PDB file of C-alpha atoms and ligand atoms in Angstrom:
ATOM      1  CA  MET A 251      28.966   3.012   4.063  1.00 97.00           C
ATOM      2  CA  HIS A 252      26.242   4.495   1.871  1.00 98.00           C
ATOM      3  CA  ILE A 253      23.189   2.470   0.867  1.00 98.00           C
ATOM      4  CA  ASP A 254      20.797   3.745  -1.806  1.00 98.00           C
ATOM      5  CA  ILE A 255      17.568   1.791  -2.001  1.00 98.00           C
ATOM      6  CA  LEU A 256      15.422   2.124  -5.123  1.00 98.00           C
ATOM      7  CA  SER A 257      11.769   1.329  -4.571  1.00 98.00           C
ATOM      8  CA  ALA A 258       8.351   1.795  -6.157  1.00 96.00           C
ATOM      9  CA  VAL A 259       6.855   1.988  -2.635  1.00 96.00           C
ATOM     10  CA  PRO A 260       9.468   3.775  -0.489  1.00 96.00           C
ATOM     11  CA  ARG A 261       7.006   4.325   2.381  1.00 95.00           C
ATOM     12  CA  LEU A 262       7.260   0.634   3.147  1.00 94.00           C
ATOM     13  CA  LEU A 263      10.826   1.144   4.305  1.00 94.00           C
ATOM     14  CA  ASP A 264      10.490   4.356   6.303  1.00 88.00           C
ATOM     15  CA  SER A 265       9.778   2.918   9.727  1.00 88.00           C
ATOM     16  CA  TRP A 266      12.365   0.177   9.357  1.00 88.00           C
ATOM     17  CA  PHE A 267      15.265   2.604   9.156  1.00 89.00           C
ATOM     18  CA  GLU A 268      13.890   5.071  11.687  1.00 90.00           C
ATOM     19  CA  GLU A 269      14.046   2.761  14.661  1.00 83.00           C
ATOM     20  CA  SER A 270      16.544   1.183  17.035  1.00 76.00           C
ATOM     21  CA  ILE A 271      19.975   0.002  15.973  1.00 87.00           C
ATOM     22  CA  LEU A 272      19.624   1.136  12.386  1.00 90.00           C
ATOM     23  CA  LYS A 273      18.658   4.623  13.441  1.00 92.00           C
ATOM     24  CA  ARG A 274      21.579   4.792  15.877  1.00 91.00           C
ATOM     25  CA  ALA A 275      23.971   3.627  13.177  1.00 95.00           C
ATOM     26  CA  GLN A 276      22.824   6.496  10.990  1.00 96.00           C
ATOM     27  CA  SER A 277      22.968   9.149  13.702  1.00 95.00           C
ATOM     28  CA  LYS A 278      26.483   7.996  14.630  1.00 95.00           C
ATOM     29  CA  GLY A 279      27.439   8.544  10.984  1.00 97.00           C
ATOM     30  CA  LEU A 280      28.355   4.876  10.473  1.00 97.00           C
ATOM     31  CA  VAL A 281      25.973   4.425   7.572  1.00 97.00           C
ATOM     32  CA  GLU A 282      23.855   6.662   5.361  1.00 98.00           C
ATOM     33  CA  ILE A 283      20.676   5.131   4.005  1.00 97.00           C
ATOM     34  CA  GLU A 284      18.673   6.848   1.297  1.00 97.00           C
ATOM     35  CA  VAL A 285      15.398   5.338   0.182  1.00 97.00           C
ATOM     36  CA  HIS A 286      14.496   6.727  -3.247  1.00 98.00           C
ATOM     37  CA  ASP A 287      11.135   6.717  -4.976  1.00 98.00           C
ATOM     38  CA  LEU A 288      11.825   5.289  -8.426  1.00 98.00           C
ATOM     39  CA  ARG A 289       8.977   7.389  -9.831  1.00 98.00           C
ATOM     40  CA  ILE A 290      11.272  10.426  -9.664  1.00 97.00           C
ATOM     41  CA  TRP A 291      13.063   8.959 -12.652  1.00 98.00           C
ATOM     42  CA  SER A 292       9.969   7.863 -14.571  1.00 98.00           C
ATOM     43  CA  THR A 293       9.579   9.565 -17.956  1.00 96.00           C
ATOM     44  CA  ASP A 294       5.963   8.455 -18.243  1.00 94.00           C
ATOM     45  CA  LYS A 295       3.431  11.277 -17.866  1.00 96.00           C
ATOM     46  CA  HIS A 296       1.566   9.267 -15.231  1.00 96.00           C
ATOM     47  CA  LYS A 297       4.857   8.368 -13.494  1.00 97.00           C
ATOM     48  CA  ARG A 298       4.294   4.684 -14.145  1.00 96.00           C
ATOM     49  CA  LEU A 299       7.153   2.309 -13.590  1.00 97.00           C
ATOM     50  CA  ASP A 300       5.742  -0.807 -15.244  1.00 96.00           C
ATOM     51  CA  ASP A 301       4.531  -1.870 -18.675  1.00 96.00           C
ATOM     52  CA  TYR A 302       3.104  -4.865 -20.513  1.00 96.00           C
ATOM     53  CA  PRO A 303       5.532  -7.659 -21.382  1.00 95.00           C
ATOM     54  CA  PHE A 304       6.478  -7.988 -25.061  1.00 97.00           C
ATOM     55  CA  GLY A 305       5.041 -11.209 -26.422  1.00 97.00           C
ATOM     56  CA  GLY A 306       2.083 -11.063 -24.051  1.00 96.00           C
ATOM     57  CA  GLY A 307       1.525 -12.958 -20.837  1.00 93.00           C
ATOM     58  CA  ALA A 308       0.190 -12.187 -17.406  1.00 92.00           C
ATOM     59  CA  GLY A 309       1.595  -9.497 -15.151  1.00 93.00           C
ATOM     60  CA  MET A 310       3.441  -6.245 -15.617  1.00 96.00           C
ATOM     61  CA  VAL A 311       7.182  -5.752 -15.924  1.00 96.00           C
ATOM     62  CA  MET A 312       9.284  -2.957 -14.420  1.00 97.00           C
ATOM     63  CA  SER A 313      10.666  -0.779 -17.182  1.00 97.00           C
ATOM     64  CA  VAL A 314      14.398  -0.409 -17.803  1.00 98.00           C
ATOM     65  CA  VAL A 315      14.136   3.367 -18.339  1.00 98.00           C
ATOM     66  CA  PRO A 316      13.608   4.760 -14.792  1.00 98.00           C
ATOM     67  CA  ILE A 317      15.927   2.162 -13.309  1.00 98.00           C
ATOM     68  CA  HIS A 318      18.696   3.040 -15.741  1.00 98.00           C
ATOM     69  CA  ARG A 319      18.230   6.764 -15.117  1.00 98.00           C
ATOM     70  CA  ALA A 320      18.298   6.247 -11.329  1.00 98.00           C
ATOM     71  CA  ILE A 321      21.406   4.087 -11.315  1.00 98.00           C
ATOM     72  CA  THR A 322      23.237   6.410 -13.734  1.00 98.00           C
ATOM     73  CA  GLU A 323      22.510   9.406 -11.514  1.00 98.00           C
ATOM     74  CA  LEU A 324      23.633   7.625  -8.352  1.00 98.00           C
ATOM     75  CA  ARG A 325      26.775   6.269 -10.017  1.00 98.00           C
ATOM     76  CA  ALA A 326      27.719   9.832 -10.995  1.00 98.00           C
ATOM     77  CA  LYS A 327      27.567  10.841  -7.306  1.00 98.00           C
ATOM     78  CA  ARG A 328      29.757   8.112  -5.825  1.00 97.00           C
ATOM     79  CA  THR A 329      31.731   5.014  -6.654  1.00 98.00           C
ATOM     80  CA  VAL A 330      29.231   2.203  -6.370  1.00 98.00           C
ATOM     81  CA  ASP A 331      30.604  -1.193  -5.348  1.00 98.00           C
ATOM     82  CA  GLU A 332      27.542  -3.317  -6.016  1.00 98.00           C
ATOM     83  CA  VAL A 333      24.128  -2.831  -7.594  1.00 99.00           C
ATOM     84  CA  ILE A 334      22.021  -5.506  -5.954  1.00 99.00           C
ATOM     85  CA  TYR A 335      18.651  -6.669  -7.227  1.00 98.00           C
ATOM     86  CA  MET A 336      16.489  -8.364  -4.593  1.00 98.00           C
ATOM     87  CA  SER A 337      14.968 -11.371  -6.327  1.00 96.00           C
ATOM     88  CA  PRO A 338      13.918 -14.919  -5.467  1.00 95.00           C
ATOM     89  CA  ASP A 339      16.186 -16.015  -8.363  1.00 94.00           C
ATOM     90  CA  GLY A 340      19.276 -14.596  -6.661  1.00 97.00           C
ATOM     91  CA  GLU A 341      22.108 -16.005  -4.600  1.00 98.00           C
ATOM     92  CA  LEU A 342      20.773 -17.057  -1.204  1.00 98.00           C
ATOM     93  CA  LEU A 343      21.626 -14.554   1.554  1.00 98.00           C
ATOM     94  CA  SER A 344      24.023 -16.055   4.095  1.00 96.00           C
ATOM     95  CA  GLN A 345      26.135 -14.682   6.929  1.00 96.00           C
ATOM     96  CA  GLY A 346      29.123 -15.005   4.600  1.00 96.00           C
ATOM     97  CA  LEU A 347      27.513 -12.778   1.995  1.00 98.00           C
ATOM     98  CA  ALA A 348      26.491 -10.235   4.669  1.00 98.00           C
ATOM     99  CA  ASN A 349      30.084 -10.229   5.951  1.00 96.00           C
ATOM    100  CA  SER A 350      31.526  -9.563   2.528  1.00 97.00           C
ATOM    101  CA  LEU A 351      29.002  -6.816   1.705  1.00 98.00           C
ATOM    102  CA  SER A 352      29.743  -5.121   5.051  1.00 97.00           C
ATOM    103  CA  LEU A 353      33.268  -4.469   3.757  1.00 97.00           C
ATOM    104  CA  LYS A 354      32.010  -2.465   0.772  1.00 98.00           C
ATOM    105  CA  GLY A 355      31.692   1.317   0.664  1.00 97.00           C
ATOM    106  CA  ASN A 356      28.579   2.019  -1.380  1.00 98.00           C
ATOM    107  CA  LEU A 357      25.683  -0.213  -2.321  1.00 98.00           C
ATOM    108  CA  ILE A 358      22.597   0.312  -4.449  1.00 99.00           C
ATOM    109  CA  ILE A 359      19.704  -2.033  -3.725  1.00 98.00           C
ATOM    110  CA  LEU A 360      16.882  -2.340  -6.247  1.00 98.00           C
ATOM    111  CA  CYS A 361      13.542  -3.649  -4.984  1.00 98.00           C
ATOM    112  CA  GLY A 362      11.525  -5.539  -7.570  1.00 94.00           C
ATOM    113  CA  HIS A 363       7.754  -5.292  -7.970  1.00 87.00           C
ATOM    114  CA  TYR A 364       5.054  -6.589 -10.259  1.00 76.00           C
ATOM    115  CA  LYS A 365       6.160  -9.641 -12.235  1.00 84.00           C
ATOM    116  CA  GLY A 366       9.807  -8.613 -12.263  1.00 91.00           C
ATOM    117  CA  VAL A 367      12.139  -6.340 -14.206  1.00 97.00           C
ATOM    118  CA  ASP A 368      12.957  -5.996 -17.879  1.00 97.00           C
ATOM    119  CA  GLU A 369      15.764  -8.514 -18.382  1.00 97.00           C
ATOM    120  CA  ARG A 370      18.065  -5.758 -19.697  1.00 98.00           C
ATOM    121  CA  VAL A 371      18.234  -4.345 -16.156  1.00 98.00           C
ATOM    122  CA  ARG A 372      19.742  -7.624 -15.007  1.00 98.00           C
ATOM    123  CA  GLU A 373      22.039  -7.908 -18.000  1.00 98.00           C
ATOM    124  CA  HIS A 374      23.444  -4.392 -17.981  1.00 98.00           C
ATOM    125  CA  LEU A 375      22.845  -2.666 -14.655  1.00 98.00           C
ATOM    126  CA  ILE A 376      22.825  -5.217 -11.857  1.00 98.00           C
ATOM    127  CA  THR A 377      26.060  -6.648 -10.468  1.00 98.00           C
ATOM    128  CA  ARG A 378      24.492  -9.117  -8.053  1.00 98.00           C
ATOM    129  CA  GLU A 379      21.087 -10.701  -7.353  1.00 98.00           C
ATOM    130  CA  VAL A 380      20.229 -11.696  -3.796  1.00 98.00           C
ATOM    131  CA  SER A 381      17.353 -13.806  -2.485  1.00 98.00           C
ATOM    132  CA  ILE A 382      16.395 -14.000   1.189  1.00 98.00           C
ATOM    133  CA  GLY A 383      14.824 -17.431   0.823  1.00 97.00           C
ATOM    134  CA  ASP A 384      13.023 -19.866  -1.416  1.00 97.00           C
ATOM    135  CA  TYR A 385       9.630 -18.190  -1.324  1.00 96.00           C
ATOM    136  CA  VAL A 386       8.143 -15.291  -3.251  1.00 94.00           C
ATOM    137  CA  LEU A 387       7.359 -11.952  -1.588  1.00 96.00           C
ATOM    138  CA  SER A 388       5.078  -9.385  -3.170  1.00 94.00           C
ATOM    139  CA  GLY A 389       7.914  -6.872  -3.414  1.00 95.00           C
ATOM    140  CA  GLY A 390      11.634  -6.611  -2.760  1.00 97.00           C
ATOM    141  CA  GLU A 391      11.318  -4.055   0.063  1.00 97.00           C
ATOM    142  CA  LEU A 392      11.174  -6.559   2.919  1.00 97.00           C
ATOM    143  CA  ALA A 393      14.085  -8.417   1.391  1.00 98.00           C
ATOM    144  CA  ALA A 394      16.070  -5.154   1.047  1.00 98.00           C
ATOM    145  CA  ALA A 395      15.366  -4.388   4.719  1.00 97.00           C
ATOM    146  CA  VAL A 396      16.588  -7.841   5.742  1.00 97.00           C
ATOM    147  CA  LEU A 397      19.767  -7.538   3.693  1.00 98.00           C
ATOM    148  CA  SER A 398      20.502  -4.005   4.966  1.00 97.00           C
ATOM    149  CA  ASP A 399      19.950  -5.046   8.573  1.00 96.00           C
ATOM    150  CA  ALA A 400      22.239  -8.084   8.250  1.00 96.00           C
ATOM    151  CA  VAL A 401      24.984  -5.905   6.735  1.00 97.00           C
ATOM    152  CA  ILE A 402      24.673  -2.767   8.875  1.00 96.00           C
ATOM    153  CA  ARG A 403      24.837  -4.554  12.231  1.00 94.00           C
ATOM    154  CA  LEU A 404      28.272  -5.832  11.189  1.00 95.00           C
ATOM    155  CA  LEU A 405      29.758  -2.359  10.643  1.00 96.00           C
ATOM    156  CA  PRO A 406      32.299  -1.475  13.341  1.00 93.00           C
ATOM    157  CA  GLY A 407      30.699   0.597  16.097  1.00 93.00           C
ATOM    158  CA  VAL A 408      27.077  -0.229  15.255  1.00 93.00           C
ATOM    159  CA  LEU A 409      26.595  -2.742  18.051  1.00 91.00           C
ATOM    160  CA  GLY A 410      27.542  -1.538  21.499  1.00 79.00           C
ATOM    161  CA  ASP A 411      29.643  -4.546  22.321  1.00 71.00           C
ATOM    162  CA  GLU A 412      32.097  -5.159  19.489  1.00 58.00           C
ATOM    163  CA  THR A 413      32.176  -8.870  20.142  1.00 62.00           C
ATOM    164  CA  SER A 414      28.449  -9.427  19.969  1.00 73.00           C
ATOM    165  CA  ALA A 415      28.219  -9.593  16.165  1.00 79.00           C
ATOM    166  CA  LEU A 416      31.154 -11.971  16.159  1.00 73.00           C
ATOM    167  CA  SER A 417      29.351 -14.324  18.530  1.00 75.00           C
ATOM    168  CA  ASP A 418      26.139 -14.368  16.453  1.00 82.00           C
ATOM    169  CA  SER A 419      24.803 -17.642  15.189  1.00 80.00           C
ATOM    170  CA  PHE A 420      26.449 -18.531  11.833  1.00 84.00           C
ATOM    171  CA  GLN A 421      29.446 -16.286  12.369  1.00 78.00           C
ATOM    172  CA  ASP A 422      31.665 -19.347  12.792  1.00 85.00           C
ATOM    173  CA  GLY A 423      29.397 -21.576  10.729  1.00 90.00           C
ATOM    174  CA  LEU A 424      27.632 -22.802  13.892  1.00 95.00           C
ATOM    175  CA  LEU A 425      24.492 -21.834  15.762  1.00 96.00           C
ATOM    176  CA  ALA A 426      25.128 -19.765  18.897  1.00 94.00           C
ATOM    177  CA  PRO A 427      25.223 -21.534  22.292  1.00 95.00           C
ATOM    178  CA  PRO A 428      22.446 -20.803  24.842  1.00 96.00           C
ATOM    179  CA  ASP A 429      22.614 -17.716  27.067  1.00 96.00           C
ATOM    180  CA  TYR A 430      21.187 -17.209  30.561  1.00 98.00           C
ATOM    181  CA  THR A 431      20.835 -14.253  32.893  1.00 97.00           C
ATOM    182  CA  ARG A 432      19.652 -13.643  36.466  1.00 96.00           C
ATOM    183  CA  PRO A 433      18.025 -15.129  38.474  1.00 98.00           C
ATOM    184  CA  ALA A 434      20.202 -18.244  38.535  1.00 98.00           C
ATOM    185  CA  ASP A 435      17.264 -20.237  39.848  1.00 98.00           C
ATOM    186  CA  TYR A 436      13.771 -19.241  38.731  1.00 98.00           C
ATOM    187  CA  GLN A 437      11.128 -21.474  40.290  1.00 98.00           C
ATOM    188  CA  GLY A 438      13.472 -24.437  40.039  1.00 98.00           C
ATOM    189  CA  TRP A 439      14.503 -23.673  36.431  1.00 98.00           C
ATOM    190  CA  THR A 440      18.216 -23.546  36.936  1.00 98.00           C
ATOM    191  CA  VAL A 441      21.200 -22.301  34.968  1.00 98.00           C
ATOM    192  CA  PRO A 442      23.981 -24.773  34.024  1.00 98.00           C
ATOM    193  CA  GLU A 443      26.467 -24.888  36.919  1.00 98.00           C
ATOM    194  CA  VAL A 444      29.461 -24.264  34.719  1.00 98.00           C
ATOM    195  CA  LEU A 445      28.244 -20.747  33.840  1.00 98.00           C
ATOM    196  CA  LEU A 446      28.252 -19.840  37.539  1.00 98.00           C
ATOM    197  CA  SER A 447      31.690 -21.352  38.174  1.00 98.00           C
ATOM    198  CA  GLY A 448      33.722 -18.287  37.184  1.00 98.00           C
ATOM    199  CA  HIS A 449      36.123 -20.674  35.408  1.00 98.00           C
ATOM    200  CA  GLN A 450      36.464 -18.954  32.002  1.00 98.00           C
ATOM    201  CA  ALA A 451      38.251 -21.781  30.194  1.00 98.00           C
ATOM    202  CA  ARG A 452      35.617 -24.311  31.234  1.00 98.00           C
ATOM    203  CA  ILE A 453      32.865 -21.891  30.256  1.00 98.00           C
ATOM    204  CA  GLU A 454      34.360 -21.397  26.782  1.00 97.00           C
ATOM    205  CA  ALA A 455      34.737 -25.156  26.329  1.00 98.00           C
ATOM    206  CA  TRP A 456      31.111 -25.685  27.386  1.00 98.00           C
ATOM    207  CA  ARG A 457      29.913 -22.989  24.935  1.00 97.00           C
ATOM    208  CA  ALA A 458      31.889 -24.514  22.066  1.00 97.00           C
ATOM    209  CA  GLU A 459      30.445 -27.940  22.829  1.00 98.00           C
ATOM    210  CA  GLN A 460      26.886 -26.538  23.055  1.00 98.00           C
ATOM    211  CA  ALA A 461      27.275 -24.714  19.734  1.00 96.00           C
ATOM    212  CA  GLN A 462      28.367 -27.965  18.072  1.00 96.00           C
ATOM    213  CA  GLU A 463      25.588 -29.957  19.669  1.00 98.00           C
ATOM    214  CA  ARG A 464      22.864 -27.416  18.856  1.00 97.00           C
ATOM    215  CA  THR A 465      24.032 -27.208  15.247  1.00 97.00           C
ATOM    216  CA  ARG A 466      24.144 -31.006  14.961  1.00 97.00           C
ATOM    217  CA  GLN A 467      20.590 -31.275  16.291  1.00 98.00           C
ATOM    218  CA  ARG A 468      18.917 -28.350  14.529  1.00 98.00           C
ATOM    219  CA  ARG A 469      20.932 -27.563  11.389  1.00 96.00           C
ATOM    220  CA  PRO A 470      23.207 -30.530  10.630  1.00 96.00           C
ATOM    221  CA  GLY A 471      23.600 -29.228   7.065  1.00 94.00           C
ATOM    222  CA  LEU A 472      25.745 -26.374   8.408  1.00 93.00           C
ATOM    223  CA  LEU A 473      28.413 -28.705   9.822  1.00 93.00           C
ATOM    224  CA  GLY A 474      31.421 -29.160   7.594  1.00 81.00           C
ATOM    225  CA  ARG A 475      30.480 -26.233   5.352  1.00 74.00           C
ATOM    226  CA  SER A 476      33.380 -23.883   4.754  1.00 54.00           C
ATOM    227  CA  ASP A 477      31.507 -21.100   2.914  1.00 50.00           C
ATOM    228  CA  GLU A 478      29.674 -19.533   5.838  1.00 46.00           C
ATOM    229  CA  THR A 479      32.097 -16.905   6.995  1.00 47.00           C
ATOM    230  CA  GLY A 480      33.570 -15.638   3.743  1.00 44.00           C
ATOM    231  CA  ALA A 481      31.698 -15.082   0.528  1.00 43.00           C
TER     232      ALA A 481
HETATM  233  N1  ADE B 923      11.436 -10.497  -4.013  1.00 86.51           N
HETATM  234  C1  ADE B 923      10.401 -11.349  -3.987  1.00 86.51           C
HETATM  235  N2  ADE B 923      10.695 -12.467  -3.319  1.00 86.51           N
HETATM  236  C2  ADE B 923      12.001 -12.328  -2.892  1.00 86.51           C
HETATM  237  C3  ADE B 923      12.888 -13.142  -2.169  1.00 86.51           C
HETATM  238  N3  ADE B 923      12.544 -14.346  -1.730  1.00 86.51           N
HETATM  239  N4  ADE B 923      14.122 -12.677  -1.932  1.00 86.51           N
HETATM  240  C4  ADE B 923      14.490 -11.466  -2.390  1.00 86.51           C
HETATM  241  N5  ADE B 923      13.692 -10.648  -3.091  1.00 86.51           N
HETATM  242  C5  ADE B 923      12.453 -11.062  -3.342  1.00 86.51           C
END
């Protein structure tokens, strides 16, 4: 998979992709991430990316010109499956959406700034808008990092144990059951007996029951939803 991220402040994303699992995924060749400074494509002599909105009003708007030039250049290099604009107006990010994006080959992610983008970007260049929640961030970079992380950890080989992404919360539409590790008794705080029993069928049944119960208590809205695992 190849992910191109277009940003007005690329520095914000540097450390995110240079650490831990995401770094390992890149060095193993499982994903290539390129964070591009949109100013490269600015035609303005001061390399500005924004301008005043037609009709007046507060705030600046990201211009269509550098964004169009950037996306055209990247599209000429590879077949792009989705051009995603991170925006609070977008489709809410879910595990199902992360799953479906993890099956794609090449993604472009555009981070918004200022008041937003010229509407023609959304009409003509963007194939999908994604929000990470019903709140407004000061830029799309954090949202792009969240989306990339959720997608990349699903790529085969990225997590050491192949089953661990499958047992994440949400992967079957339920929250994950509790986990414990040694010591089995820490100052009287004990581990459920069943987990020490060695009886795998009983353990699986207990985990399934715990996942149901935890979901019922904490996120009852997830129960009975069928859209969590596919998009
Ligand atoms: N940009 C600003 N706020 C955002 C949000 N909630 N999700 C995605 N992109 C954003």
